[in-house]
PDB file of C-alpha atoms in Angstrom:
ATOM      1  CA  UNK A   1    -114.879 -47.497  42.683  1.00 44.00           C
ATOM      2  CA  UNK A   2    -115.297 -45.609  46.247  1.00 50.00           C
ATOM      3  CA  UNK A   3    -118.019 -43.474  45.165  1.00 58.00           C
ATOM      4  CA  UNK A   4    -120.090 -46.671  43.224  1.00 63.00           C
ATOM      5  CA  UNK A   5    -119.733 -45.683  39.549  1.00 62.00           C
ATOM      6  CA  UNK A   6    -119.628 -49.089  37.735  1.00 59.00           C
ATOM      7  CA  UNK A   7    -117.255 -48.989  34.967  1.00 59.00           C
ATOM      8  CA  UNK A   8    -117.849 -51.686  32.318  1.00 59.00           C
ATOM      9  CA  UNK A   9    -114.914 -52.793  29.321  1.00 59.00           C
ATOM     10  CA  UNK A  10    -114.127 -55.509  27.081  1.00 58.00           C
ATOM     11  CA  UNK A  11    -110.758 -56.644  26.843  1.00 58.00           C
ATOM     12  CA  UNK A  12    -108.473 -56.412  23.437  1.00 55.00           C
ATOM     13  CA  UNK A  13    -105.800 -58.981  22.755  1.00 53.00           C
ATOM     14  CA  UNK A  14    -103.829 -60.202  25.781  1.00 55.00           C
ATOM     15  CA  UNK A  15    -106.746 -59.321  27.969  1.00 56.00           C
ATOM     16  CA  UNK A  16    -105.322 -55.851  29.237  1.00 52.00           C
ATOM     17  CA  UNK A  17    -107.961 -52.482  29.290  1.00 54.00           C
ATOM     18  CA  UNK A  18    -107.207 -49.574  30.798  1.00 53.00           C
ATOM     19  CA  UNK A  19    -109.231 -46.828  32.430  1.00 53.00           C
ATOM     20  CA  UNK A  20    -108.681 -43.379  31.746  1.00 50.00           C
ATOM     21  CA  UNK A  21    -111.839 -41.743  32.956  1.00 53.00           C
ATOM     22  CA  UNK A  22    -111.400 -40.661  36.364  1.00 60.00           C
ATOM     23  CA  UNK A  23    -112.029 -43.252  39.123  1.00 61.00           C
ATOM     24  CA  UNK A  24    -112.613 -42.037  42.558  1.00 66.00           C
ATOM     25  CA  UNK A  25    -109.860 -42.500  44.822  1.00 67.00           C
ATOM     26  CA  UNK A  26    -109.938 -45.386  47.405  1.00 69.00           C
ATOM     27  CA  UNK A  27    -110.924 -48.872  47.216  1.00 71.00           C
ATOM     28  CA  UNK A  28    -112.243 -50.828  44.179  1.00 64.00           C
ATOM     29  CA  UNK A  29    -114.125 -54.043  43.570  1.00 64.00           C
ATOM     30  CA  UNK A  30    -112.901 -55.480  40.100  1.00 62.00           C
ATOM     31  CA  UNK A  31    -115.375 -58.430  38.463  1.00 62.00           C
ATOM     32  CA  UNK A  32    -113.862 -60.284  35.333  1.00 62.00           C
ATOM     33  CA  UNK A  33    -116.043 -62.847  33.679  1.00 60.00           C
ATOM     34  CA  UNK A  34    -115.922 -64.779  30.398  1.00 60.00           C
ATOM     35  CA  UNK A  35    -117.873 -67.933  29.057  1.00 63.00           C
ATOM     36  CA  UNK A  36    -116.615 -71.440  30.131  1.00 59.00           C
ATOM     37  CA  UNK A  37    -114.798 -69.786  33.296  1.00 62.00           C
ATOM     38  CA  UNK A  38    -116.255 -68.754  36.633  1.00 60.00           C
ATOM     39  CA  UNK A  39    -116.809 -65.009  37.812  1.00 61.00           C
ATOM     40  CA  UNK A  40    -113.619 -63.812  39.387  1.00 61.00           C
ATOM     41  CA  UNK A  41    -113.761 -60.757  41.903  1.00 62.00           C
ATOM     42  CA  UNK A  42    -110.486 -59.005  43.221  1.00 63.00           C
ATOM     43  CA  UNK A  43    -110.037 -55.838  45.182  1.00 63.00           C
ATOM     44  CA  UNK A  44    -107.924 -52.912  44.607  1.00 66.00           C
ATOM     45  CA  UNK A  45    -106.854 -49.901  45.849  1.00 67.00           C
ATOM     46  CA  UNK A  46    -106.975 -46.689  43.674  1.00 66.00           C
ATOM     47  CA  UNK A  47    -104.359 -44.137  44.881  1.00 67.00           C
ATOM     48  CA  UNK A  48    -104.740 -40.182  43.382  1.00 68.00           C
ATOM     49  CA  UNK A  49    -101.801 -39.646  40.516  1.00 68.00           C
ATOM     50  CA  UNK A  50    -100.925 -43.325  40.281  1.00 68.00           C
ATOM     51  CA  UNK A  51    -101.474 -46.212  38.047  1.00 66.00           C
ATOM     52  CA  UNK A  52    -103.442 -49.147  40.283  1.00 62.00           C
ATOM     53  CA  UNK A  53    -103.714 -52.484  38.700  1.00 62.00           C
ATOM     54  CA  UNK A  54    -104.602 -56.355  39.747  1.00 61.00           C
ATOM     55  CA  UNK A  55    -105.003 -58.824  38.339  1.00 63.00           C
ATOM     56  CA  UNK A  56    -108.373 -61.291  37.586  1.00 62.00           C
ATOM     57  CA  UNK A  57    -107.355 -65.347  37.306  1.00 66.00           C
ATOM     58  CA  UNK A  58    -110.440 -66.722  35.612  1.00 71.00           C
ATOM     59  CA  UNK A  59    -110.936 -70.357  36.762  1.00 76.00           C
ATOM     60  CA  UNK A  60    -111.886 -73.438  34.643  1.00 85.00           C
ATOM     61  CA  UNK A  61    -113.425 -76.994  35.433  1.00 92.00           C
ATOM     62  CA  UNK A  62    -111.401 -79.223  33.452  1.00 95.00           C
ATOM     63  CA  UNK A  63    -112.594 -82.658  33.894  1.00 97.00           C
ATOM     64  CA  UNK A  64    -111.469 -85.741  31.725  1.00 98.00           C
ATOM     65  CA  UNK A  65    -112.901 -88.923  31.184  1.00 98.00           C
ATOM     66  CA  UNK A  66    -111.338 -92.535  30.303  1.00 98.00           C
ATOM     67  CA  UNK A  67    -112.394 -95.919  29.773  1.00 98.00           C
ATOM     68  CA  UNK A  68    -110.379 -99.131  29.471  1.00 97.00           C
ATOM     69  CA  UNK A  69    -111.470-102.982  29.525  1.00 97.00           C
ATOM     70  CA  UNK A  70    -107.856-103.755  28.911  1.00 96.00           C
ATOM     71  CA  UNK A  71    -109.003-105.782  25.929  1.00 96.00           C
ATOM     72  CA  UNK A  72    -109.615-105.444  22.389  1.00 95.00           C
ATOM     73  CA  UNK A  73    -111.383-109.050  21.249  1.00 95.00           C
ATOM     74  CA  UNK A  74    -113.974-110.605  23.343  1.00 95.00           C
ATOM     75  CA  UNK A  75    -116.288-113.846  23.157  1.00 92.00           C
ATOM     76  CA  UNK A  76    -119.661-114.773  23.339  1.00 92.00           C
ATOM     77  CA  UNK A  77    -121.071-114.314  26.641  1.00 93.00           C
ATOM     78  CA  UNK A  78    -117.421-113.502  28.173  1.00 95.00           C
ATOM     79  CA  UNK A  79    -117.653-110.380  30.982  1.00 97.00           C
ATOM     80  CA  UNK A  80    -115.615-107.319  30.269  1.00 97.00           C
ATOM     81  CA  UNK A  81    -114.780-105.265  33.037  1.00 98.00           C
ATOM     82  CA  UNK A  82    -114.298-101.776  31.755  1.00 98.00           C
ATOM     83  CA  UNK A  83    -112.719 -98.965  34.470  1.00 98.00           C
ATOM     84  CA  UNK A  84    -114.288 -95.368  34.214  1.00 98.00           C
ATOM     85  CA  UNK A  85    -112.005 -92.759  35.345  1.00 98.00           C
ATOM     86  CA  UNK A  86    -112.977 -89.073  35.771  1.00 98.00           C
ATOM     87  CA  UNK A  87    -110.486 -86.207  36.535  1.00 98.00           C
ATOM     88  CA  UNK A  88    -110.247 -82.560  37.258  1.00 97.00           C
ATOM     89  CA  UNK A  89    -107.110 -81.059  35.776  1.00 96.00           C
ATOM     90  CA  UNK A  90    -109.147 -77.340  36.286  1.00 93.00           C
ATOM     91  CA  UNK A  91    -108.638 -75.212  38.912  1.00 90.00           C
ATOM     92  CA  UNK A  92    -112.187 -74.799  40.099  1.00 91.00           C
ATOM     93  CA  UNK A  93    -114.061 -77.193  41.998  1.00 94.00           C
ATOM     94  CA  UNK A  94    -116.204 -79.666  39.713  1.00 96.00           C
ATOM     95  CA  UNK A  95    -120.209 -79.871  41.157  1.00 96.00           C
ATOM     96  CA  UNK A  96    -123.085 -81.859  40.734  1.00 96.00           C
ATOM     97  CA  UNK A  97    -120.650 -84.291  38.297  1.00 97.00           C
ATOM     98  CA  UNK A  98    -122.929 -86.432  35.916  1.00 98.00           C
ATOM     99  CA  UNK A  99    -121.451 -89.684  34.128  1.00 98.00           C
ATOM    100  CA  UNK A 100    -123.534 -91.081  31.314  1.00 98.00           C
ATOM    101  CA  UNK A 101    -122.527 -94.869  29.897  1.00 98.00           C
ATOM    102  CA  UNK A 102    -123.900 -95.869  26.457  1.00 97.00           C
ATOM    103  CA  UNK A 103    -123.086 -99.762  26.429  1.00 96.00           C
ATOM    104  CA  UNK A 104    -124.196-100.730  22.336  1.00 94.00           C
ATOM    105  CA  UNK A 105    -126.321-103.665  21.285  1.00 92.00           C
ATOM    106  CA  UNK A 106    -124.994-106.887  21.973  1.00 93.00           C
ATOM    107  CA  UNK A 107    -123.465-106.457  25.809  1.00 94.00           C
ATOM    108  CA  UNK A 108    -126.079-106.636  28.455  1.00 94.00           C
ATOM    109  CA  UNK A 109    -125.299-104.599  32.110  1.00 95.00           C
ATOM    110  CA  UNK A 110    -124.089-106.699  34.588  1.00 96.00           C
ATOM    111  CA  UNK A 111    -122.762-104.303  37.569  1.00 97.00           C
ATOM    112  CA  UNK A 112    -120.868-102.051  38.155  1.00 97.00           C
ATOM    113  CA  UNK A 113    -119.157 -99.766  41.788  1.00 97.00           C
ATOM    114  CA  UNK A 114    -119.924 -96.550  41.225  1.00 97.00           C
ATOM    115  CA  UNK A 115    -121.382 -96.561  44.747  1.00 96.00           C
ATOM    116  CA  UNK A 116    -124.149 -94.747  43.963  1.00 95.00           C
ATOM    117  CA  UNK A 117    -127.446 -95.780  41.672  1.00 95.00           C
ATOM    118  CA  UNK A 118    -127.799 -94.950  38.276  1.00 96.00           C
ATOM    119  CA  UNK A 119    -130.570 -93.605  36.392  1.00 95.00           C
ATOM    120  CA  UNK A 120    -131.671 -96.278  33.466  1.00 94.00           C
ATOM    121  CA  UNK A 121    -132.907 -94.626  30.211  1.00 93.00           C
ATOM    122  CA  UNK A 122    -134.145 -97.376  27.809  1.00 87.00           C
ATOM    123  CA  UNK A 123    -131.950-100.760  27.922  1.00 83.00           C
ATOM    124  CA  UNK A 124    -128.472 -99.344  27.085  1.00 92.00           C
ATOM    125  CA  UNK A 125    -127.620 -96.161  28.787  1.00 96.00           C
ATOM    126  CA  UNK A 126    -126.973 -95.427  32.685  1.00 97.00           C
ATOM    127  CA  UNK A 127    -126.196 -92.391  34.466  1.00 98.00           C
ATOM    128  CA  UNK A 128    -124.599 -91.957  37.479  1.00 98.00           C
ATOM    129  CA  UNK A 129    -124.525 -88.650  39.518  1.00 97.00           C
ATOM    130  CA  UNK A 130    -121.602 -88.946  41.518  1.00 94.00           C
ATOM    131  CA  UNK A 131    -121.675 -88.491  45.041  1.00 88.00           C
ATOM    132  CA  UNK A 132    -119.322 -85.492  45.601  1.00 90.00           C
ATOM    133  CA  UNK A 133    -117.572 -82.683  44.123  1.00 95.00           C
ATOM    134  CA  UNK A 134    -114.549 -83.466  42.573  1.00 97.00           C
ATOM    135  CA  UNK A 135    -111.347 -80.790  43.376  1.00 96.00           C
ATOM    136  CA  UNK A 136    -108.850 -79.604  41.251  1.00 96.00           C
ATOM    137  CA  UNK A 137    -106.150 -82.325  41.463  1.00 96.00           C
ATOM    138  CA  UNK A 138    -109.258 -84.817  42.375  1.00 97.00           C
ATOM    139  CA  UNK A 139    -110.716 -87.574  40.142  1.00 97.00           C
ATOM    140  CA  UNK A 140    -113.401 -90.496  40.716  1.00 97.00           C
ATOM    141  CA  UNK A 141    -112.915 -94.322  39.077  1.00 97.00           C
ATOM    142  CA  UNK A 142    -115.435 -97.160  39.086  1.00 98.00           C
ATOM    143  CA  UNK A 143    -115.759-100.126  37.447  1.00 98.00           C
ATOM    144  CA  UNK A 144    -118.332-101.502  35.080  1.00 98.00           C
ATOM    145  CA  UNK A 145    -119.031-105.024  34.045  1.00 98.00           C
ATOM    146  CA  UNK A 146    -120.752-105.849  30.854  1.00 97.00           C
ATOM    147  CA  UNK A 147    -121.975-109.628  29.495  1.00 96.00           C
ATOM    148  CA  UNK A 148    -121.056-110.110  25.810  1.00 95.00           C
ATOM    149  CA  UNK A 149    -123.926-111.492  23.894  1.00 92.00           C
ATOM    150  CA  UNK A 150    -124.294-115.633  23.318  1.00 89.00           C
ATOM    151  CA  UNK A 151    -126.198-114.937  19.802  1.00 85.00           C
ATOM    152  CA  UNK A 152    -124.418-112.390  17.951  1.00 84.00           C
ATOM    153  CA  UNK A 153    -124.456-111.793  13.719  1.00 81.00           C
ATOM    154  CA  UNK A 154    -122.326-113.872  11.606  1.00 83.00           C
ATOM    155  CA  UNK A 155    -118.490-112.391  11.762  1.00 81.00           C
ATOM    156  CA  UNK A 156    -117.103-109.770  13.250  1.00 79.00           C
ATOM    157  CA  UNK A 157    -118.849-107.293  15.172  1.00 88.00           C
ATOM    158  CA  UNK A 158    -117.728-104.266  16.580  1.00 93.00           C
ATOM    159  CA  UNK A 159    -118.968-102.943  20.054  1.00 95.00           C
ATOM    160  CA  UNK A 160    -118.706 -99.492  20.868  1.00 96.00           C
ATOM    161  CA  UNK A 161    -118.613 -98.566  24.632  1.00 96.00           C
ATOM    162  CA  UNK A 162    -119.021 -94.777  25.158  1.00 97.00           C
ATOM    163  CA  UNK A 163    -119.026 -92.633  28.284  1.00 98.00           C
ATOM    164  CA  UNK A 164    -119.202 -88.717  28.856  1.00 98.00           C
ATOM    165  CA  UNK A 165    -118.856 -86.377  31.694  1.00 98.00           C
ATOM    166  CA  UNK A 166    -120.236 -83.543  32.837  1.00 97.00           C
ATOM    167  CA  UNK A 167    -120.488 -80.575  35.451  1.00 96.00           C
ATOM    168  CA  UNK A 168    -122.608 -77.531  36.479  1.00 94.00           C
ATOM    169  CA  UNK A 169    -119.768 -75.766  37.087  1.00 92.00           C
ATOM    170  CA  UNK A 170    -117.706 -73.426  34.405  1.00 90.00           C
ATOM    171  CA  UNK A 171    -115.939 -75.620  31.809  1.00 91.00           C
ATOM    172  CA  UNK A 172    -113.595 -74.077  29.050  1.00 87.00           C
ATOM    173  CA  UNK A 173    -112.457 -77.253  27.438  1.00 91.00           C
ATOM    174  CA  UNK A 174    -115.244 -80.186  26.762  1.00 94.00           C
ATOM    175  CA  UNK A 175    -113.397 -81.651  23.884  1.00 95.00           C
ATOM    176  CA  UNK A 176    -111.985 -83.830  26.863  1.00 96.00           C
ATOM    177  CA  UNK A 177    -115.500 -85.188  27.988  1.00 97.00           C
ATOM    178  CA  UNK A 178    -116.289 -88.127  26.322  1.00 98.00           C
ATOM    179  CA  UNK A 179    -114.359 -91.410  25.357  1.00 98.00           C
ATOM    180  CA  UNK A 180    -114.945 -95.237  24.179  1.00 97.00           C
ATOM    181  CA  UNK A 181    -113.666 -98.244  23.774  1.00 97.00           C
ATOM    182  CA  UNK A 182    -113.938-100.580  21.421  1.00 96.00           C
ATOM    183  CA  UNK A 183    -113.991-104.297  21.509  1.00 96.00           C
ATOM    184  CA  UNK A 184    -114.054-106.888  18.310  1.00 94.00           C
ATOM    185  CA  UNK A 185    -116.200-110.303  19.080  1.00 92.00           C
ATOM    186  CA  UNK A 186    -115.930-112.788  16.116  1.00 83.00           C
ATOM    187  CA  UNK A 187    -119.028-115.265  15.896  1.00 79.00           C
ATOM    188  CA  UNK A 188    -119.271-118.579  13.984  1.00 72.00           C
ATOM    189  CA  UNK A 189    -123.031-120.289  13.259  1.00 65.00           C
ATOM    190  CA  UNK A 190    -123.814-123.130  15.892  1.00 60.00           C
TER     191      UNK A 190
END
């Protein structure tokens, strides 16, 4: 408040708390805060004998990530061209973004236009940090391309193509962050 006290409360149900100490008249900085969302700061003025409120929007990153080849049975040493889509359905700015691409045994890395280099941890896995924040409303797609293996098991294998997302900003909702897709490739003995 106008003479600095700092006030401190935790909110019951519907996120309402009330005040009924007394709170020096004039202006008032209000801070609201709570895990996955970023600090939100709103000012208020606190008039003698009346009831002052405002209110605190607490802002998410939201981002969600997709991948699609388009196909769902492959052959030996065919290409598959999978698209990688992220999105930010938040409503706070998405920084230093991080894709991470875990092709599974049997396709090899071919290319891919990300646009930016990725970071190569053993044989299967690449990570890309994209090049820019991503705004609400704002998403980023590349495409990767993948070489299907020439000497696979006997039968039907399944393989697995998985890709996650993530953010240094606040993000409520990561249940969103990861996907796959899955391709059958049915080999024969030469």
């Amino acid at each position: 408040d106008s003479a600095s006290k700092v006030f401190t409360a935790t909110t019951g149900a519907g996120g309402v708390y009330e005040f009924t100490t007394d709170v020096a008249v004039g202006s008032a900085t209000l801070r609201g805060s709570y895990p996955g969302y970023a600090t939100t700061i709103s000012g208020t003025n606190v008039v003698a004998d009346q009831i002052a409120s405002a209110g605190l929007p607490l802002r998410t990153t939201d981002l969600i990530v997709t991948k699609n080849d388009g196909v769902t049975l492959v052959n030996p040493g065919q290409v598959v061209s999978y698209t990688i889509a992220v999105h930010n359905i938040g409503m706070l700015t998405a920084t230093n973004v991080v894709v991470t691409d875990v092709l599974p045994a049997h396709l090899t890395y071919v290319t891919d236009t990300a646009g930016v280099a990725a970071t190569l941890t053993g044989l299967l896995t690449r990570t890309w940090s994209l090049p820019a924040e991503l705004a609400p409303g704002t998403g980023f797609t590349f495409t990767l391309a993948a070489s299907v293996g020439i000497s696979l098991p006997y039968g039907t294998t399944n393989l697995k193509n998985q890709v996650s997302v993530s953010t240094a900003s606040p993000e409520r909702d990561v249940t969103n962050n990861a996907a796959s897709d899955t391709n059958q490739v049915i080999a024969y003995p030469d």
